[in-house]
Each structure stands twice: as structure tokens, then as C-alpha cells.
mmCIF file of C-alpha atoms in Angstrom:
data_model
loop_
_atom_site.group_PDB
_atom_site.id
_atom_site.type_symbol
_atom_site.label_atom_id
_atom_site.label_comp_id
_atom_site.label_asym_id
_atom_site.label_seq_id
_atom_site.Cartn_x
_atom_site.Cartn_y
_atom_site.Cartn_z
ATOM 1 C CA UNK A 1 -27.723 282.591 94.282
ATOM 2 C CA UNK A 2 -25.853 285.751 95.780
ATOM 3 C CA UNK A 3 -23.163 285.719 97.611
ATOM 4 C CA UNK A 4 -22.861 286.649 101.485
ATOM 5 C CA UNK A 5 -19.918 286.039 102.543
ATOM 6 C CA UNK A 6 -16.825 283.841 102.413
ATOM 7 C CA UNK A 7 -14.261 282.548 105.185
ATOM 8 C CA UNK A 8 -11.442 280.265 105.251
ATOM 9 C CA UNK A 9 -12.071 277.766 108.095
ATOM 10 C CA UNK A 10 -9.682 274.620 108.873
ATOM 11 C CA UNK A 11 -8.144 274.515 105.317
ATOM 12 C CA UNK A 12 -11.740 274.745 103.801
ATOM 13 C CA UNK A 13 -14.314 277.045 103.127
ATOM 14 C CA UNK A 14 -17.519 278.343 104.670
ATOM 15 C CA UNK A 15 -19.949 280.401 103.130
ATOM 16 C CA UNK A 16 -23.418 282.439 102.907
ATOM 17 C CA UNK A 17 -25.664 282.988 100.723
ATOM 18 C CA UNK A 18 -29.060 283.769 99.589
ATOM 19 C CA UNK A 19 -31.488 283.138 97.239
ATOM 20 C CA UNK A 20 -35.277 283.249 95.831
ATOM 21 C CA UNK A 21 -36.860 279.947 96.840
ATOM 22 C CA UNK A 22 -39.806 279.320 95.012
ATOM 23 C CA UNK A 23 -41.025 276.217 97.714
ATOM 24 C CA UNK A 24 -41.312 279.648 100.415
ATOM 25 C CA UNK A 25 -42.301 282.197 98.383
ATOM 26 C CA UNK A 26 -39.291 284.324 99.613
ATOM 27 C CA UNK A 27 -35.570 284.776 99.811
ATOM 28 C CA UNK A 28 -34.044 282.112 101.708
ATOM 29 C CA UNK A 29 -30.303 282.248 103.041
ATOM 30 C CA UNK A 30 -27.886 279.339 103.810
ATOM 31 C CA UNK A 31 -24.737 278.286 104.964
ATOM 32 C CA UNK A 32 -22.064 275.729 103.177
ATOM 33 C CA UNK A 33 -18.968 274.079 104.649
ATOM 34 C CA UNK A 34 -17.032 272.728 101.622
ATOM 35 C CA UNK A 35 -13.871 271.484 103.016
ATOM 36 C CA UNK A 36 -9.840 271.146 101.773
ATOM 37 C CA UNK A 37 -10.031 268.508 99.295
ATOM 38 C CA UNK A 38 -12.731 269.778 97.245
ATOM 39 C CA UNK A 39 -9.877 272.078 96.383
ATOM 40 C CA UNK A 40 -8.367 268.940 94.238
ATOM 41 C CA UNK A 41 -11.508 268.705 92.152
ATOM 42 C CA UNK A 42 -12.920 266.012 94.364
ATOM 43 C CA UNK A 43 -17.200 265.277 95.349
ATOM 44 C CA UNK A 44 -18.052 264.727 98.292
ATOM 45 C CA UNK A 45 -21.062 263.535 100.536
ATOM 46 C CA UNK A 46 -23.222 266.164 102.373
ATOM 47 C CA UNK A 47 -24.919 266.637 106.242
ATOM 48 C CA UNK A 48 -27.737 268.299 106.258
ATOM 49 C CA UNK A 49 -28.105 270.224 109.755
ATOM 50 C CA UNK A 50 -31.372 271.572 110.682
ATOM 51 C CA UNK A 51 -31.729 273.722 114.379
ATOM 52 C CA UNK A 52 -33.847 274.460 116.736
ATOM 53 C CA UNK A 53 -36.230 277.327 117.843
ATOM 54 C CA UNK A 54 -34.984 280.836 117.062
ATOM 55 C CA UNK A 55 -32.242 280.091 115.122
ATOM 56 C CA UNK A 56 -30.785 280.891 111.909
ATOM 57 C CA UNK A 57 -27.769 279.126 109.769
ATOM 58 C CA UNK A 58 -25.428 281.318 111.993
ATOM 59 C CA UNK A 59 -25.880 278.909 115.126
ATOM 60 C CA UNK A 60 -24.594 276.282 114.681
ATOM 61 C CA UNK A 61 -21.854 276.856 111.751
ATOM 62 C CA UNK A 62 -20.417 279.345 115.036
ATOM 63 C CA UNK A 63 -20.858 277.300 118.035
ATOM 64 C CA UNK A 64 -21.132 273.647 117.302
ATOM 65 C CA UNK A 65 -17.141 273.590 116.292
ATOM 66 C CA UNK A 66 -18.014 270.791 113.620
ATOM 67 C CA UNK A 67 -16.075 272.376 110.478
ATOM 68 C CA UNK A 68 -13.284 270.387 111.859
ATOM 69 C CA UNK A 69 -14.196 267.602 112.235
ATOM 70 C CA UNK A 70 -15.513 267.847 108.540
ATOM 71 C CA UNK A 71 -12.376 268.961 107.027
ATOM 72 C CA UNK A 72 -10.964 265.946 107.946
ATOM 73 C CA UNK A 73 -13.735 263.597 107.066
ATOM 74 C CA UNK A 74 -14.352 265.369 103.655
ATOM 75 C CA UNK A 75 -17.832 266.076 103.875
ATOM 76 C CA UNK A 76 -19.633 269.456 102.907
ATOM 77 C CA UNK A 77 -22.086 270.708 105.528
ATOM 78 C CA UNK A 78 -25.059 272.632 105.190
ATOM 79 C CA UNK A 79 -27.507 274.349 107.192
ATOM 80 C CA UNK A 80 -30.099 276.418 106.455
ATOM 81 C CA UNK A 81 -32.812 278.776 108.174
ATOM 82 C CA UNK A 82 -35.745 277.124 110.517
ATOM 83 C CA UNK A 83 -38.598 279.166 108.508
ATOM 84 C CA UNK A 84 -38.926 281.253 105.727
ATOM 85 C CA UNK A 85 -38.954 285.076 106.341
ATOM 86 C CA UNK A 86 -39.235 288.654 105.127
ATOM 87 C CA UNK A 87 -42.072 291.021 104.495
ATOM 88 C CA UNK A 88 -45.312 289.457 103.903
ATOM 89 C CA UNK A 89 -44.710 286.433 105.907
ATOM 90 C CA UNK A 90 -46.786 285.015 108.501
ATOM 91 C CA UNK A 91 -45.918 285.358 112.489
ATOM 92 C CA UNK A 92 -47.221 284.983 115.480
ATOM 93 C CA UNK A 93 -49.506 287.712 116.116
ATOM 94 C CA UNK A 94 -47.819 288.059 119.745
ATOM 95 C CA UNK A 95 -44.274 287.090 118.689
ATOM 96 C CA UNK A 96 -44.590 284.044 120.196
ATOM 97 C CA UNK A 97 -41.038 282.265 119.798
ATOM 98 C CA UNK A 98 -42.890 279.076 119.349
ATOM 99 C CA UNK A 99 -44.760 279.807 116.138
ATOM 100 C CA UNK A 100 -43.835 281.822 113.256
ATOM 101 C CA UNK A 101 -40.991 283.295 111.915
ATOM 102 C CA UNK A 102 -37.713 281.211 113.287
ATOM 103 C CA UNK A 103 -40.232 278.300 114.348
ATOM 104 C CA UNK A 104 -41.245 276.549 111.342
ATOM 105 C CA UNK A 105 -41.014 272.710 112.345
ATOM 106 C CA UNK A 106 -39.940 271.203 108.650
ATOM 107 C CA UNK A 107 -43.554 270.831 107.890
ATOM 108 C CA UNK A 108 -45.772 271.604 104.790
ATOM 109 C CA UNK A 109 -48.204 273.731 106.151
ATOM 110 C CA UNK A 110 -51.911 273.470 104.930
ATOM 111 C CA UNK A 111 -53.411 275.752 107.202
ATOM 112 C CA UNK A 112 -53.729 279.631 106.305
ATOM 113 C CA UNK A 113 -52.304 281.815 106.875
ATOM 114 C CA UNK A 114 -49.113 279.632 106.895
ATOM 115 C CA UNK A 115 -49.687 277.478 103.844
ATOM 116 C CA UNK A 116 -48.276 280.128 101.042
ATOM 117 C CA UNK A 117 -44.787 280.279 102.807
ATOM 118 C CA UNK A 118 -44.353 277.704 105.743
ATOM 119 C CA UNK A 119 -43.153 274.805 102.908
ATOM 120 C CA UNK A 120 -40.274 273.572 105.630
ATOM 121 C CA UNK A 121 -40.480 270.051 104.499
ATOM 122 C CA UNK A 122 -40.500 270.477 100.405
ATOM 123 C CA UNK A 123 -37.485 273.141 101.248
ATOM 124 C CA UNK A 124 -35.340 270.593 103.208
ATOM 125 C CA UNK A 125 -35.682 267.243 101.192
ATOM 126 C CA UNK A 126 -36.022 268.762 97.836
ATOM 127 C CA UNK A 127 -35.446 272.349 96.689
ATOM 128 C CA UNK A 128 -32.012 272.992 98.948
ATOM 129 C CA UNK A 129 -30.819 269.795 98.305
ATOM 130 C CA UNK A 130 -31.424 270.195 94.299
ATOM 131 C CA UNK A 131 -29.459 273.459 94.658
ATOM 132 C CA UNK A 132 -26.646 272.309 96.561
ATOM 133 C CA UNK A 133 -26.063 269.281 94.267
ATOM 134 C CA UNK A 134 -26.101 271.591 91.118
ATOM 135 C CA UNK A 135 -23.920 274.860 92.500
ATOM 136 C CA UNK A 136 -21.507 272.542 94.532
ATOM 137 C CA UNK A 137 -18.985 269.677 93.941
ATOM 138 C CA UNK A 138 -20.578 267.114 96.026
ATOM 139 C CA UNK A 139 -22.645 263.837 95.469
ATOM 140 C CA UNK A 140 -25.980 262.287 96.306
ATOM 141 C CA UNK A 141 -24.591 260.835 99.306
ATOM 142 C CA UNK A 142 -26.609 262.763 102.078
ATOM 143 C CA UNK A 143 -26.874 262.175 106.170
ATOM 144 C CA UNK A 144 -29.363 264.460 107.816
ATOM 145 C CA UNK A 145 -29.033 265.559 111.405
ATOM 146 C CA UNK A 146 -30.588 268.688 113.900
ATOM 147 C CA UNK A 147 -30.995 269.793 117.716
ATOM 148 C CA UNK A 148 -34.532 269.939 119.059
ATOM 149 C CA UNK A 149 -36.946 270.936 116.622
ATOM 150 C CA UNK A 150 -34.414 269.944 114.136
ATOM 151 C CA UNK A 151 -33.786 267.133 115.554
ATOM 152 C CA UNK A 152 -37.576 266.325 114.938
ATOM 153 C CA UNK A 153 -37.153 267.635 112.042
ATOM 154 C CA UNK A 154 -34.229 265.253 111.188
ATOM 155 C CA UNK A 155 -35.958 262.429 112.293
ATOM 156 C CA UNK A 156 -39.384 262.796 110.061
ATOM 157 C CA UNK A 157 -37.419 263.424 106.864
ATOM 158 C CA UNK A 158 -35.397 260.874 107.586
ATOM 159 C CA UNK A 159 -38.077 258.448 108.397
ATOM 160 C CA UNK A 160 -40.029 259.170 105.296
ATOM 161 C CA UNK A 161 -37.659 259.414 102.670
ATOM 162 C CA UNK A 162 -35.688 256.398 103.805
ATOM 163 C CA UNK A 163 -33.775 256.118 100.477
ATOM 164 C CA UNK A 164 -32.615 259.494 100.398
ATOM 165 C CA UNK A 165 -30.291 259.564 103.549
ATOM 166 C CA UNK A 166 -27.865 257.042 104.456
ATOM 167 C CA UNK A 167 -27.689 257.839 108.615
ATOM 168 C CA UNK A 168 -29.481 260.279 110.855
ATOM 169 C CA UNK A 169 -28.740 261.510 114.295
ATOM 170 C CA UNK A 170 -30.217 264.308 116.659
ATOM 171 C CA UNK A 171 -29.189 265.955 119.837
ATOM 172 C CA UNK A 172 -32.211 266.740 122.287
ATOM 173 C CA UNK A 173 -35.187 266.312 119.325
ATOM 174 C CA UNK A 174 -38.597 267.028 119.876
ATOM 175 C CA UNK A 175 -39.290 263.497 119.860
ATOM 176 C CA UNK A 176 -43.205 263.091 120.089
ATOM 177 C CA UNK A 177 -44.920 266.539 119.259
ATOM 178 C CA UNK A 178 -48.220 264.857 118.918
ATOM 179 C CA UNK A 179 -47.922 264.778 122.776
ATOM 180 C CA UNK A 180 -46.146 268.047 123.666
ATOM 181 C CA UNK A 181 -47.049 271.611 123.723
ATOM 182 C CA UNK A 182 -44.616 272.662 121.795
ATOM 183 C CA UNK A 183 -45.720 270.134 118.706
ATOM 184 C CA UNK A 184 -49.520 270.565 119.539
ATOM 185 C CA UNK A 185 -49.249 274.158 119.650
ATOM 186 C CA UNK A 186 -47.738 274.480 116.171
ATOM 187 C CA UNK A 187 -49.412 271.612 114.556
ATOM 188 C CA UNK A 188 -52.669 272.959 115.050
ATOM 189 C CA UNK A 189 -51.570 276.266 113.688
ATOM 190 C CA UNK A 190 -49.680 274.681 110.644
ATOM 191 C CA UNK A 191 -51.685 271.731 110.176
ATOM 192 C CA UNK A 192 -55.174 272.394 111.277
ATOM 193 C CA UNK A 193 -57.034 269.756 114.097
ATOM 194 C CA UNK A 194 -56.695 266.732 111.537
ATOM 195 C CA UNK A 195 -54.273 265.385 114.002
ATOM 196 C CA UNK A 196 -53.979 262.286 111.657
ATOM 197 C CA UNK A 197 -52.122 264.756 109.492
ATOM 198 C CA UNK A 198 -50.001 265.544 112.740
ATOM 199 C CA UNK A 199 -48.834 262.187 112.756
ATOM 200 C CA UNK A 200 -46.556 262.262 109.383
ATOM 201 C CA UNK A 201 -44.421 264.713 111.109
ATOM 202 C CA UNK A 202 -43.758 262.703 114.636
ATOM 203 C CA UNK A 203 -40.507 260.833 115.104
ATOM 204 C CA UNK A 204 -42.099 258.556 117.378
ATOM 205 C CA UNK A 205 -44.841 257.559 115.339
ATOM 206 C CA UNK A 206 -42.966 257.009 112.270
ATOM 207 C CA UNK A 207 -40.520 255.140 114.042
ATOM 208 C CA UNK A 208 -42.926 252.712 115.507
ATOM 209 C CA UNK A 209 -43.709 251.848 112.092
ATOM 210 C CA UNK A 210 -39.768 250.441 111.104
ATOM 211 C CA UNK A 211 -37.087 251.629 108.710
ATOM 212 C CA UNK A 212 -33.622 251.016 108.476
ATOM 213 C CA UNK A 213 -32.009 254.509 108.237
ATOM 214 C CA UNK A 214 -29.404 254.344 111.331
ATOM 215 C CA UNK A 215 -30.047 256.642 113.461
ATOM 216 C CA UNK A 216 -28.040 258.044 116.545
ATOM 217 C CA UNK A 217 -29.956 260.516 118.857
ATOM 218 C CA UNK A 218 -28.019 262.185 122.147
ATOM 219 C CA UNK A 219 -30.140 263.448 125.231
ATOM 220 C CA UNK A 220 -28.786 265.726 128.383
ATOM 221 C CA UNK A 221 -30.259 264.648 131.231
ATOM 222 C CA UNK A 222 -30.024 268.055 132.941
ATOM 223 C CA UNK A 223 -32.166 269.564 129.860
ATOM 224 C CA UNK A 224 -34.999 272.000 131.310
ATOM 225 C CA UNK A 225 -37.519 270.986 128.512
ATOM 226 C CA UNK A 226 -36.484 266.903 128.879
ATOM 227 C CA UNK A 227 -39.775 265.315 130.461
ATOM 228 C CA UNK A 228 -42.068 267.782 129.529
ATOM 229 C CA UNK A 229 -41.172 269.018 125.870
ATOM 230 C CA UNK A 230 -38.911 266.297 124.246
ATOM 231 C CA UNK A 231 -39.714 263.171 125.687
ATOM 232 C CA UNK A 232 -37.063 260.750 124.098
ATOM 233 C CA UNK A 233 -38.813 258.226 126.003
ATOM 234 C CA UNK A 234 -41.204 257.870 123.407
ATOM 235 C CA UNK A 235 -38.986 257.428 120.872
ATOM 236 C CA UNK A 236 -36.533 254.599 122.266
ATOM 237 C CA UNK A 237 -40.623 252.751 123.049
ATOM 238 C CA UNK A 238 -41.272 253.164 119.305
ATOM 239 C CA UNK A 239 -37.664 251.588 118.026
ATOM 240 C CA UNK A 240 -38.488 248.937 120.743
ATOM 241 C CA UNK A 241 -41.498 248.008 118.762
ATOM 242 C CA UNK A 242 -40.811 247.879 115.192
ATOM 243 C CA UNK A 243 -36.465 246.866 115.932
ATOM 244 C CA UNK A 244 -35.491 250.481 114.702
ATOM 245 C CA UNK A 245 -31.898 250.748 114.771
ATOM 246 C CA UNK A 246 -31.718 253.400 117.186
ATOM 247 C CA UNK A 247 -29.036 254.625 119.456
ATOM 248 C CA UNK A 248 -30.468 256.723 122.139
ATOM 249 C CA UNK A 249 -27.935 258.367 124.419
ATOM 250 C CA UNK A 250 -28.762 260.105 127.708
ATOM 251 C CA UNK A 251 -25.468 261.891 128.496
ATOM 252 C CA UNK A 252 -25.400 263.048 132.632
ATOM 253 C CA UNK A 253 -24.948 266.529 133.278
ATOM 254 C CA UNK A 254 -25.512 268.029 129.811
ATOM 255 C CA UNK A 255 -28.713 270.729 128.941
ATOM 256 C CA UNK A 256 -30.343 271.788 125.650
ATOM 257 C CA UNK A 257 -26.930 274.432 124.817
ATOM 258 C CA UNK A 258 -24.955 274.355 122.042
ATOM 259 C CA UNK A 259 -22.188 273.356 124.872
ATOM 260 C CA UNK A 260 -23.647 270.127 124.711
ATOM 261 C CA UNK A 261 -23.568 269.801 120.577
ATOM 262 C CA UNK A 262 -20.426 270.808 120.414
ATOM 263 C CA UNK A 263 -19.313 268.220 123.057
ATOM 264 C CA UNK A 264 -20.665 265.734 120.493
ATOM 265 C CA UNK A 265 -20.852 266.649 117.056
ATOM 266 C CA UNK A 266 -17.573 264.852 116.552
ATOM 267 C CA UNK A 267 -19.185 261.696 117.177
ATOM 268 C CA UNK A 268 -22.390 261.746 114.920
ATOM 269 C CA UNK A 269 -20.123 262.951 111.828
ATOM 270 C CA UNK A 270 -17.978 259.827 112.400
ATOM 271 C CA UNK A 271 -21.304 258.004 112.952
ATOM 272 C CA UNK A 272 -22.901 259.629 109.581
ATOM 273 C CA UNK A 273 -19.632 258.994 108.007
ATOM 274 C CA UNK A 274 -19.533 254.768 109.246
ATOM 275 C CA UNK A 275 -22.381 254.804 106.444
ATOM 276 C CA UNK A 276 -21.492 256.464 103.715
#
């Protein structure tokens, strides 16, 4: 790993760096929130935070106000980039913000040209987290959470590696991408038209089919992209089903901003932390 930078931040530490990632086939860059008491040689459980659509690590560790919250919980956070990038990997041939680089929907890609690079899903559950726990004092106790595509993307790895995380929660996910054009857009450019192979990667699908990983999801009700994009309907149907314990939220007033994570990031910590 190299080194990007280094800040003091509520008696803790955040920091950036990159390195080679061998899942992507490129250099990869991250952020870590190690708070206070790691100082006194303690371990300490990790959130995983994956975002949405055009973002980077930068996004949230700026705007969603959570290191906090996790200085005084004692929990490490980490976020990483939504695709892998740099020269030689694929984009959208018309820069589409949908597809491509920033846009890479925690999936493993089978579908050229995307399959050498877009390895989301092996980078998230496996690589990263095999990093952190070996450069880092924390332990194997790991909550995942995300907005919008990462809040799908929270949800599916969450829902498939149900051992792995002990809570999940998402603000404004892409809930059913089978059904949205968003999800069907890059699905069939990731994943080809087996849309059987779509399925592994949709909350609402998964979710129909049980688990007991809690899971706490927040909605704005003033979102532009609610009914048409996200549909969170679908996913309270699915917990409905199969008894999922889900908590779906539709807050009144709130959009798809970061001023709406940051109104509530205090609460899913405290939820991820009720778990641990």
C-alpha cells in the first residue's frame, strides 16, 4: 500500500491510500477511519461503506459527518471506490454516468469488455477486506452499509454472504435493478441477457428468499429517482414474504443528497453497532 494522505479527525485518524489490486487489474485507492482508542493498542470492528453513482471514497468520508459518531463507538470505517479505474479500463463509449468508470454496481462482470477489470463484488467481500484486516488493528467483526447503488450493493453482499456481516443498512438503495433502468441498463452490459444471472445481484430477490442479517434501509420521500429508479417497494414486499428482518424507513421531506445521509448516519452506526 502507499500512502495518500493522513488527517486527524475527532481524536482519530483518517486516511488514503492506494494500492495494486489484483481482483481489478489496476490500482485501487481507499479511505480508513481508525478512531481514538486504537491509539491504546485496541481491535476494533469495521463498516464497510459503499456509494453511489459517480463517486469516489472522498464522498462520503467529507459529507456524511459519520467519523464522529465512530470515534465514539470505536469502530474503523472504510470506503472504497465504486469501480476500478485508470488507463486501459473499460467506459462507456459516450461517458455515460450510468456505466463505466465510477458506475460499477459491486458485481463480477462476465461480459467483455468489462470482465478483466469490473470484479466489484470479489473486491468488496474479499480482497479489501483481507487487506484491511492484515494492515489495520481491527477484527472480523464487519457491518456493511451504502447509498443507492451502494446501497444495492450493500444489500446483495450482505444477502449472500450472510455469515460474514453482522447488520446491514442502506439509505435510498437501488432496491430491484432487475426492474429498473438503471439495473437493466448495466446488467446487460456487465452481465450479458442471462437475466437469471441478474438475479444474484438484486436486493429484492435475494431477500424474498430469507436470511437473518438485520438490516435497516432509510428512503426520502422527496427523492427524484424514488418510484421510478429505486423502488423500495419491492424490497419491504420481498421481507414480507420470507419474514426478513427489515426496517424500511420512508423519512418525509428528504431527497437522494448526502444532506439526507448525514441526517442519519448516526442512527445506522448505533444500529450496526446493537449487533456487534
Amino acid at each position: 500500500m502507499e500512502p495518500i494522505s493522513s488527517n486527524k479527525c475527532f481524536g482519530g485518524w483518517h486516511k488514503r491510500y492506494s494500492h495494486q489490486s489484483s481482483v481489478l487489474n489496476c490500482t485501487m485507492e481507499f479511505a480508513v477511519y481508525l478512531p481514538p482508542v486504537v491509539s491504546e493498542g485496541k481491535s476494533v470492528p469495521v463498516v464497510y461503506w459503499l456509494s453511489g453513482l459517480t463517486c469516489t471514497d472522498e464522498n462520503f468520508m467529507q459529507k456524511a459527518g459519520a467519523q464522529r459518531i465512530a470515534a465514539e463507538l470505536g469502530v474503523a470505517l472504510v470506503a472504497p471506490d465504486t469501480s476500478p479505474r485508470g488507463e486501459g479500463v473499460a467506459d462507456d463509449a459516450d461517458g455515460a454516468y450510468d456505466l463505466g468508470l465510477g458506475a460499477g454496481f459491486y458485481v463480477n462482470a462476465t461480459a467483455e469488455p468489462w470482465a478483466r477489470h469490473y470484479q466489484m463484488y470479489d473486491y468488496v467481500v474479499k480482497e479489501l477486506p483481507e487487506l484491511i484486516e492484515q494492515y489495520f488493528p481491527v477484527t472480523q467483526q464487519r457491518a456493511i452499509s451504502g447509498h443507492s447503488m451502494g446501497g444495492h450493493g450493500a444489500l446483495t453482499v450482505a444477502l449472500q454472504n450472510a455469515g460474514r456481516y453482522s447488520s446491514v443498512t442502506a439509505f435510498s438503495p437501488i432496491s430491484n435493478p432487475v426492474d429498473c433502468p438503471w439495473g437493466k441498463k448495466a446488467f446487460s452490459a456487465y452481465l450479458g441477457s442471462d437475466e437469471k444471472l441478474w438475479q444474484e445481484y438484486d436486493a429484492s430477490v435475494l431477500m424474498a428468499k430469507g436470511g437473518d442479517v438485520p438490516a435497516l434501509v432509510d428512503q426520502g420521500d422527496a427523492d427524484n429517482f424514488l418510484r421510478e429508479q429505486l423502488k423500495p417497494e419491492a424490497l419491504q414486499k420481498a421481507a414480507d414474504k420470507s419474514g426478513y428482518p427489515l426496517e424500511l424507513r420512508l423519512q418525509p421531506g428528504y431527497d437522494h443528497s448526502y444532506y439526507f445521509i448525514a441526517s442519519f448516519i448516526e442512527e445506522h452506526l448505533r444500529f450496526h453497532a446493537r449487533h456487534w
